[in-house]
mmCIF file of C-alpha atoms in Angstrom:
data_model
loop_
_atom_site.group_PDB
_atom_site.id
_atom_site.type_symbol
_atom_site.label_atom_id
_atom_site.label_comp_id
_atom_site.label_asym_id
_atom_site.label_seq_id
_atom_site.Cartn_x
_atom_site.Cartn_y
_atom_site.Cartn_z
ATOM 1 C CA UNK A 10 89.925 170.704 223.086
ATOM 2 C CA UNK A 11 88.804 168.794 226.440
ATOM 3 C CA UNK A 12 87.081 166.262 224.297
ATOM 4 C CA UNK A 13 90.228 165.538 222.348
ATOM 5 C CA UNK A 14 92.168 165.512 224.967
ATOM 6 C CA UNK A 15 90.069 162.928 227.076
ATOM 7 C CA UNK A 16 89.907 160.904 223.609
ATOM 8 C CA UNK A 17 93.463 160.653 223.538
ATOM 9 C CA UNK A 18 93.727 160.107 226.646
ATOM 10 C CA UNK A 19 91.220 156.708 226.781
ATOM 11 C CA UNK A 20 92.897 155.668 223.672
ATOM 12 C CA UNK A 21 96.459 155.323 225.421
ATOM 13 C CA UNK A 22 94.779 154.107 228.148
ATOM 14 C CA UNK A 23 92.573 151.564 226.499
ATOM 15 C CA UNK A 24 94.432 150.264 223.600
ATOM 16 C CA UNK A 25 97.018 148.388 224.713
ATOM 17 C CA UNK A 26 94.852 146.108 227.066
ATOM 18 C CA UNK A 27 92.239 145.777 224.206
ATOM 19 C CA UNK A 28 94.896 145.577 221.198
ATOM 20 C CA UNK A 29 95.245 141.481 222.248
ATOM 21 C CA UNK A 30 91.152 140.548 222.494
ATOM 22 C CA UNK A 31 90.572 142.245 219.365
ATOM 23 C CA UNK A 32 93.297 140.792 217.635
ATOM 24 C CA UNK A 33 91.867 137.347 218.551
ATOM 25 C CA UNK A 34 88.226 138.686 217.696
ATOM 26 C CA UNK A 35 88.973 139.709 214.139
ATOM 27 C CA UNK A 36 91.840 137.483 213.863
ATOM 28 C CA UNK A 37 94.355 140.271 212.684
ATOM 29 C CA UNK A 38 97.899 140.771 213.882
ATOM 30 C CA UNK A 39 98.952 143.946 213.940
ATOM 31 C CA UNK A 40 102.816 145.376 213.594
ATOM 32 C CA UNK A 41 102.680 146.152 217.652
ATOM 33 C CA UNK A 42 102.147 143.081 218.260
ATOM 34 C CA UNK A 43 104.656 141.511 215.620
ATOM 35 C CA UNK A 44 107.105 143.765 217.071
ATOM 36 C CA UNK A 45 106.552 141.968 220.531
ATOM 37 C CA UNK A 46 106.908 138.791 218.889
ATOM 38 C CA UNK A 47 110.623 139.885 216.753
ATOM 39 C CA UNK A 48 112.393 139.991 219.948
ATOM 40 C CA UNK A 49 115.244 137.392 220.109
ATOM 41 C CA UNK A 50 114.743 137.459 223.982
ATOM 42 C CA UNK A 51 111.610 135.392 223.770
ATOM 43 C CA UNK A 52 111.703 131.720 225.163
ATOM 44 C CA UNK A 53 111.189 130.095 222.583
ATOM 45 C CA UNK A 54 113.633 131.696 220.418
ATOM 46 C CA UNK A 55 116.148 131.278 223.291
ATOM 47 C CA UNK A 56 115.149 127.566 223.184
ATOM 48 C CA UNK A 57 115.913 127.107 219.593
ATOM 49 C CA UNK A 58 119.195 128.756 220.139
ATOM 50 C CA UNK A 59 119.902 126.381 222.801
ATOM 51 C CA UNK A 60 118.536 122.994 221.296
ATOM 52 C CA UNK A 61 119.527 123.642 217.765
ATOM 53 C CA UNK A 62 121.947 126.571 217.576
ATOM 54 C CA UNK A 63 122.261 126.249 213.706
ATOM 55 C CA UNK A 64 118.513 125.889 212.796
ATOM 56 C CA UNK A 65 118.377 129.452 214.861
ATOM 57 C CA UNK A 66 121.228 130.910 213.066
ATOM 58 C CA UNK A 67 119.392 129.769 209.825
ATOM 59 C CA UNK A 68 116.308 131.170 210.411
ATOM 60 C CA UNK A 69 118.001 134.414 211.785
ATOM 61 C CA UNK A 70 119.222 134.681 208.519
ATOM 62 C CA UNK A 71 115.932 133.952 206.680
ATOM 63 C CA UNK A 72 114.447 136.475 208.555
ATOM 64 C CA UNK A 73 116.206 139.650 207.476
ATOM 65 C CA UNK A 74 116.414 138.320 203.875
ATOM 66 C CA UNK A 75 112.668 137.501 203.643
ATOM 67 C CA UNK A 76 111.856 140.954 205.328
ATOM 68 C CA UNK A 77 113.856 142.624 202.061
ATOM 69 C CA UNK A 78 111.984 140.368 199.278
ATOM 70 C CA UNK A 79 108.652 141.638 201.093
ATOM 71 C CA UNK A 80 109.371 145.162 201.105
ATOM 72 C CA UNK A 81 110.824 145.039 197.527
ATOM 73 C CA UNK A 82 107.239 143.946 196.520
ATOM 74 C CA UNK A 83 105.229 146.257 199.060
ATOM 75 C CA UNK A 84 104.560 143.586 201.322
ATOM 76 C CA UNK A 85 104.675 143.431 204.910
ATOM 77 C CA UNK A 86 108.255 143.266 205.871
ATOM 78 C CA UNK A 87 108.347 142.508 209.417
ATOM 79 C CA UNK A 88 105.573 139.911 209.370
ATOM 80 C CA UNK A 89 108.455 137.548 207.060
ATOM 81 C CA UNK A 90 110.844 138.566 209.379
ATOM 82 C CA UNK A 91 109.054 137.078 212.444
ATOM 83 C CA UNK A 92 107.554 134.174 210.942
ATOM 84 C CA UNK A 93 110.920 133.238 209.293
ATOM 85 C CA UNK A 94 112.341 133.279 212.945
ATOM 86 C CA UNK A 95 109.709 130.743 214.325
ATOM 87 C CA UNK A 96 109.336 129.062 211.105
ATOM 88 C CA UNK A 97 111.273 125.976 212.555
ATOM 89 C CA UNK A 98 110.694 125.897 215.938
ATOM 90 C CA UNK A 99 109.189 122.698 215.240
ATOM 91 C CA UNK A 100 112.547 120.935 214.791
ATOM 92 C CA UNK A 101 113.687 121.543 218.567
ATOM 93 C CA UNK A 102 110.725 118.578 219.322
ATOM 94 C CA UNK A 103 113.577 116.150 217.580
ATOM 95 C CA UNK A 104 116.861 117.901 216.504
ATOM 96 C CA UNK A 105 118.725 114.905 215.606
ATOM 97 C CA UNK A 106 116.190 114.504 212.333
ATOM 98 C CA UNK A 107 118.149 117.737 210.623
ATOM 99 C CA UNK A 108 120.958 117.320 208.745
ATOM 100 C CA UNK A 109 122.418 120.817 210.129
ATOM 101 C CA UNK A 110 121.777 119.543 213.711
ATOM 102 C CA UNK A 111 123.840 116.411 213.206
ATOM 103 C CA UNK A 112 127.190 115.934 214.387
ATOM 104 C CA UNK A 113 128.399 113.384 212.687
ATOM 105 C CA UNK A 114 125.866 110.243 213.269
ATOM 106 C CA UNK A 115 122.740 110.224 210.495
ATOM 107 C CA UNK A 116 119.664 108.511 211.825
ATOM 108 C CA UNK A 117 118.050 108.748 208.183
ATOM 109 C CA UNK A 118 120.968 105.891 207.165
ATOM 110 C CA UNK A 119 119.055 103.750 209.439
ATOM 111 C CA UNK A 120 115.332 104.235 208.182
ATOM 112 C CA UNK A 121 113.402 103.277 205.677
ATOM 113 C CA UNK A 122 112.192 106.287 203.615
ATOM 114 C CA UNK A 123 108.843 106.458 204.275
ATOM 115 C CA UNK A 124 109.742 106.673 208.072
ATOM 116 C CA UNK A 125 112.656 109.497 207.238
ATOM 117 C CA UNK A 126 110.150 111.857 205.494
ATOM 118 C CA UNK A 127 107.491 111.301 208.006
ATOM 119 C CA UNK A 128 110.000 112.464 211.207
ATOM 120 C CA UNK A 129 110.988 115.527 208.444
ATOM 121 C CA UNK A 130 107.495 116.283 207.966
ATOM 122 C CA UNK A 131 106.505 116.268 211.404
ATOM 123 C CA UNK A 132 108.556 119.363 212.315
ATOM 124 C CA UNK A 133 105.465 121.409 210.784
ATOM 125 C CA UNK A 134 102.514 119.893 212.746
ATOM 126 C CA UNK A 135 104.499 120.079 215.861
ATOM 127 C CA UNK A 136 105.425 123.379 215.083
ATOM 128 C CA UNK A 137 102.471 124.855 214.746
ATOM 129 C CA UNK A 138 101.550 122.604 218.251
ATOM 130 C CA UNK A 139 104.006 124.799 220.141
ATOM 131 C CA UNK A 140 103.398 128.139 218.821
ATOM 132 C CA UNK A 141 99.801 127.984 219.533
ATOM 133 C CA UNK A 142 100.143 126.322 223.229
ATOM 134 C CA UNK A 143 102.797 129.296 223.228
ATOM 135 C CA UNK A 144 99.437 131.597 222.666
ATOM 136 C CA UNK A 145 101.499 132.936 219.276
ATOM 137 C CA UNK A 146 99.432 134.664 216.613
ATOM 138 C CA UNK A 147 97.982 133.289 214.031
ATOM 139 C CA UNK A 148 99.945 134.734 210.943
ATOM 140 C CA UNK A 149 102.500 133.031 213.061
ATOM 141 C CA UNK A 150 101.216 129.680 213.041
ATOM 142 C CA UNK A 151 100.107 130.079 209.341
ATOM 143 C CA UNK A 152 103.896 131.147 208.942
ATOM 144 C CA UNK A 153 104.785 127.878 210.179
ATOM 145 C CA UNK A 154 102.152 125.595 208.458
ATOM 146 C CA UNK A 155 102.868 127.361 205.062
ATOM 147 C CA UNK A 156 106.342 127.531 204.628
ATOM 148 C CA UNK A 157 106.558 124.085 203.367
ATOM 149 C CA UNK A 158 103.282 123.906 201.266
ATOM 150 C CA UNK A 159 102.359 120.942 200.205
ATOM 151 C CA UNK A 160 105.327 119.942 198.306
ATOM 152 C CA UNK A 161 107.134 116.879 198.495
ATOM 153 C CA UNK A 162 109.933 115.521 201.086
ATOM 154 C CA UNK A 163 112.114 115.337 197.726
ATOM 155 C CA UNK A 164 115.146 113.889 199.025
ATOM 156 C CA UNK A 165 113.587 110.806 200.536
ATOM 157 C CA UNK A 166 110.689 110.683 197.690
ATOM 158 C CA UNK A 167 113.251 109.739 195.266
ATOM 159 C CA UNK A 168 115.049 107.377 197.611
ATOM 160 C CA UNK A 169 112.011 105.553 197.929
ATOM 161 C CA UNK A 170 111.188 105.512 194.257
ATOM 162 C CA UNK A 171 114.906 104.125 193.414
ATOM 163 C CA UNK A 172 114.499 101.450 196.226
ATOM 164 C CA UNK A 173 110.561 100.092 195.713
ATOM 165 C CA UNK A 174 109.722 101.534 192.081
ATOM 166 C CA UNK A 175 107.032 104.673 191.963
ATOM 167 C CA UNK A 176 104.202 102.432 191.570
ATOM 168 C CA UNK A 177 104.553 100.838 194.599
ATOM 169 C CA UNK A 178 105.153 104.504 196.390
ATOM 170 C CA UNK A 179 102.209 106.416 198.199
ATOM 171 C CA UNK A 180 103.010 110.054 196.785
ATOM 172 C CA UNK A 181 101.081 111.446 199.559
ATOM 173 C CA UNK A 182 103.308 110.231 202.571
ATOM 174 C CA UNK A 183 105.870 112.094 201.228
ATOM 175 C CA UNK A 184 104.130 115.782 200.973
ATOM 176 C CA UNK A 185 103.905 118.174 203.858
ATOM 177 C CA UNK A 186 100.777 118.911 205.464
ATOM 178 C CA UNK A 187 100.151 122.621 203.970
ATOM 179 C CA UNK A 188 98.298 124.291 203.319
ATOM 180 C CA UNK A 189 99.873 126.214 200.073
ATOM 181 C CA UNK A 190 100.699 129.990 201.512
ATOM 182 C CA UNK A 191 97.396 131.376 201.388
ATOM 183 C CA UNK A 192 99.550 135.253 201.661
ATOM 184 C CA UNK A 193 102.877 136.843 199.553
ATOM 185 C CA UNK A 194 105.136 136.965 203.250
ATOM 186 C CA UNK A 195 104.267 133.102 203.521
ATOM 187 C CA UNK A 196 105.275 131.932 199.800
ATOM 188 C CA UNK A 197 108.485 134.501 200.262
ATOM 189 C CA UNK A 198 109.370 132.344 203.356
ATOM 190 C CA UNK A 199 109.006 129.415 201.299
ATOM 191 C CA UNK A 200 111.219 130.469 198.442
ATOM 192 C CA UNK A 201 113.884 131.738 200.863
ATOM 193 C CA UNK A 202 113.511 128.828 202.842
ATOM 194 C CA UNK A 203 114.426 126.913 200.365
ATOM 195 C CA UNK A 204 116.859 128.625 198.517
ATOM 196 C CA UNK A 205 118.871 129.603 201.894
ATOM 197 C CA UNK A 206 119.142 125.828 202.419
ATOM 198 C CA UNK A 207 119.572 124.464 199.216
ATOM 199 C CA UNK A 208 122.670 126.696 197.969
ATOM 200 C CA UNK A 209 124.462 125.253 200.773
ATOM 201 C CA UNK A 210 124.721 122.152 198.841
ATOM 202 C CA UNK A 211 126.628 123.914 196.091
ATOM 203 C CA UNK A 212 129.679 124.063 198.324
ATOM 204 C CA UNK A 213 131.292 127.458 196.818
ATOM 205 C CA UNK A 214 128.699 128.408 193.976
ATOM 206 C CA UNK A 215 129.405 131.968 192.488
ATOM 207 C CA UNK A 216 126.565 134.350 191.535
ATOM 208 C CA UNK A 217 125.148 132.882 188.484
ATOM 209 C CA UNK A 218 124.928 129.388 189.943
ATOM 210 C CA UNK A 219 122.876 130.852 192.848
ATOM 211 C CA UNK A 220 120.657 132.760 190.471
ATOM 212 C CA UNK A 221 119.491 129.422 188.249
ATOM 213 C CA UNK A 222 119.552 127.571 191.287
ATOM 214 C CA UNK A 223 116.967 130.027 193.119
ATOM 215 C CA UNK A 224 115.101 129.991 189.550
ATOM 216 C CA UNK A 225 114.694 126.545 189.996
ATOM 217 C CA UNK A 226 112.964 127.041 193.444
ATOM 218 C CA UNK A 227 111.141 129.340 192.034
ATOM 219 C CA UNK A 228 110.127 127.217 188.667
ATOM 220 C CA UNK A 229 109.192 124.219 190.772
ATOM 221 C CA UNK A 230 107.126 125.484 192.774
ATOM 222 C CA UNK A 231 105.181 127.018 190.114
ATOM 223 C CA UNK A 232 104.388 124.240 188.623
ATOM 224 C CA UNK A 233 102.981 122.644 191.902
ATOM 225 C CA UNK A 234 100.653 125.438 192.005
ATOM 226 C CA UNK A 235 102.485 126.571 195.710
ATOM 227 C CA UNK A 236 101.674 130.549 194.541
ATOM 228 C CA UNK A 237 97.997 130.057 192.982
ATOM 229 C CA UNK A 238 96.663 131.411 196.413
ATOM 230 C CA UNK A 239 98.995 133.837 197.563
ATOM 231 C CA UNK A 240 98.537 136.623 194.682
ATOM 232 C CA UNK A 241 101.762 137.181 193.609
ATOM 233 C CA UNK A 242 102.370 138.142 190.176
ATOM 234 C CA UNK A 243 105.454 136.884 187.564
ATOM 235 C CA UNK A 244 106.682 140.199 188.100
ATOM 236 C CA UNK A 245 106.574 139.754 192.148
ATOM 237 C CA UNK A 246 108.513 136.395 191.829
ATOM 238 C CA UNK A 247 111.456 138.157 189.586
ATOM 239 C CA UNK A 248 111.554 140.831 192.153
ATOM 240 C CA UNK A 249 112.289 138.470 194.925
ATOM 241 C CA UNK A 250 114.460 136.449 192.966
ATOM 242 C CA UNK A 251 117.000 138.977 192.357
ATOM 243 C CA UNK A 252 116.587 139.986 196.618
ATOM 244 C CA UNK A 253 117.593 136.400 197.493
ATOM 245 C CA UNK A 254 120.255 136.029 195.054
ATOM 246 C CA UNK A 255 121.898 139.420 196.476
ATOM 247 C CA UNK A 256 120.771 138.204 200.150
ATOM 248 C CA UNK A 257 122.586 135.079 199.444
ATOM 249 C CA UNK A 258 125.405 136.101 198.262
ATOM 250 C CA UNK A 259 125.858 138.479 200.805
ATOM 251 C CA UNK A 260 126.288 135.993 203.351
ATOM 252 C CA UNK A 261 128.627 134.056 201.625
ATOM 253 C CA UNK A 262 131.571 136.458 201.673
ATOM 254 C CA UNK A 263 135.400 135.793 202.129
ATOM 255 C CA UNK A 264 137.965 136.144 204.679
ATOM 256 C CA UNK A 265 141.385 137.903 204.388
ATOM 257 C CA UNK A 266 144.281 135.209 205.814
ATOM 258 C CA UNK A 267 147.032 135.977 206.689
ATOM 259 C CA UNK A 268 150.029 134.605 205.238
ATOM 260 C CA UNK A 269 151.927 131.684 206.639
ATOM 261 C CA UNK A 270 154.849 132.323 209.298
ATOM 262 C CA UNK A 271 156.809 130.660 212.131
ATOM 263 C CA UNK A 272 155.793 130.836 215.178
ATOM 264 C CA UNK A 273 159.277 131.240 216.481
ATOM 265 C CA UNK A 274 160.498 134.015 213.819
ATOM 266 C CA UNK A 275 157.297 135.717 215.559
ATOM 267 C CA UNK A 276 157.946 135.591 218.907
ATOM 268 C CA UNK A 277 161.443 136.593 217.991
ATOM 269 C CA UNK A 278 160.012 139.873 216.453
ATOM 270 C CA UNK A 279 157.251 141.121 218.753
ATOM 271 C CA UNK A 280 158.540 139.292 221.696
ATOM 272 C CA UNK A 281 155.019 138.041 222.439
ATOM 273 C CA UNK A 282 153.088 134.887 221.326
ATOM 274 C CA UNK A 283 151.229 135.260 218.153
ATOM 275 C CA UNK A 284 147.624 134.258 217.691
ATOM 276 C CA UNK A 285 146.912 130.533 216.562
ATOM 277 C CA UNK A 286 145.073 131.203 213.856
ATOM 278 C CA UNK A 287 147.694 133.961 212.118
ATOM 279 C CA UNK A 288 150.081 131.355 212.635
ATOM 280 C CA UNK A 289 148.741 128.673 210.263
ATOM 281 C CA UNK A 290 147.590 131.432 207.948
ATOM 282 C CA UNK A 291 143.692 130.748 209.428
ATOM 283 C CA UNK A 292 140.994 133.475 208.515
ATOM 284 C CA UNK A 293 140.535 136.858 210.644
ATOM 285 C CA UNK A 294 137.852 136.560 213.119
#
């Protein structure tokens, strides 16, 4: 009983100052120390928020969608969760670049392609740059390098092929520096990542247009090989199709308005002034 007890004892003792060495040693991250990492309060989460309050908000909402495709597949859950939330932390090195940061103004209408994907691109490298001078662990970083793969800057790919003709494009200027996610919370990032994004295109898409559009994701990236080294199975991908349709959707419910009155019949009722937004029949905050 003594010798258990002093066991335990050293263990509570000694763990927690040599949790962080021998995380570095054997290159493992464990769930204590993700759990560190998940809390919003952290500076550089508080500096996204700041910089680019919208590529935060995004990646909030990655997070607890990509934690819910990795559990439905026995995955690790809160390792998505916390690399979707630094996935982009990249992007506060130029937030003007990102079409959700942009208020108005497009620098991209001003460049040549080429120069557009290259300033898209760099959000990875530079990433990655901050989160390790940030001492972040490495499923972190690999979060961030991964999430793109190596597929291509589509978008501005095509622009350039419309304006020069695909013979005279370099293919490889317009890919992201990968590698492919090398684990199943990376290429879940990935697929949310780009599904999050891309259904905000659709303007008001209902539940079957979501589903064939995340299919698409899903079908494209197949066919670049972006899952041959992250061992998920057809079965795996289905599974986290039908989380990030239902993850999607969910965050693209209504509001109840309010129907439209005077002002002045309202005042004359309640004897107060009514809120602005009842008045011209705007949504319930």
């Amino acid at each position: 009983l003594l010798l258990l007890l002093l066991n335990g004892g050293f263990c509570m003792v000694a763990v927690p100052g040599l949790l962080s060495p021998l995380e570095r040693l054997f290159n493992l991250t464990t769930d204590i120390t993700l759990l560190e990492y998940s809390d919003l309060n952290n500076p550089l989460l508080g500096e996204l928020a700041v910089k680019a309050p919208a590529t935060y908000a995004h990646s909030l909402m990655l997070g607890q969608i990509a934690e819910a495709a990795a559990d439905a597949i026995g995955a690790n859950g809160l390792l998505a969760r916390v690399c979707a939330y630094y996935h982009d932390i990249g992007k506060t090195a130029n937030i003007s670049d990102f079409a959700e940061n942009q208020s108005g103004f497009n620098i991209h209408d001003t460049l040549p392609p080429a120069v557009s994907a290259a300033r898209i691109r760099s959000h990875v490298l530079q990433g990655a740059e901050i989160a390790r001078r940030s001492h972040l662990p490495q499923a972190i970083v690999d979060g961030i390098l991964e999430h793109h793969g190596t597929m291509r800057v589509g978008y501005f790919y095509q622009q350039a092929v419309e304006r020069e003709g695909a013979d005279r494009v370099n293919e490889a200027d317009f890919r992201y520096p990968g590698p492919r996610p090398q684990r199943p919370e990376t290429a879940i990032l990935m697929i949310c990542d780009a599904s999050e994004s891309g259904v905000r295109s659709l303007g008001s898409p209902g539940e079957e247009e979501v589903r064939n559009f995340v299919r698409k994701i899903l079908d494209i990236r197949g066919q670049e090989g972006q899952f041959d080294d992250c061992n998920l199975t057809l079965k795996h991908l289905n599974t986290i199709a039908d989380v990030v349709v239902r993850g999607i959707m969910s965050t693209m419910h209504t509001r109840v308005r309010y129907p439209s009155m005077s002002l002045a019949g309202e005042k004359e009722k309640t004897g107060a002034p009514l809120d602005a937004p009842a008045a011209t029949g705007g949504s319930i905050r």
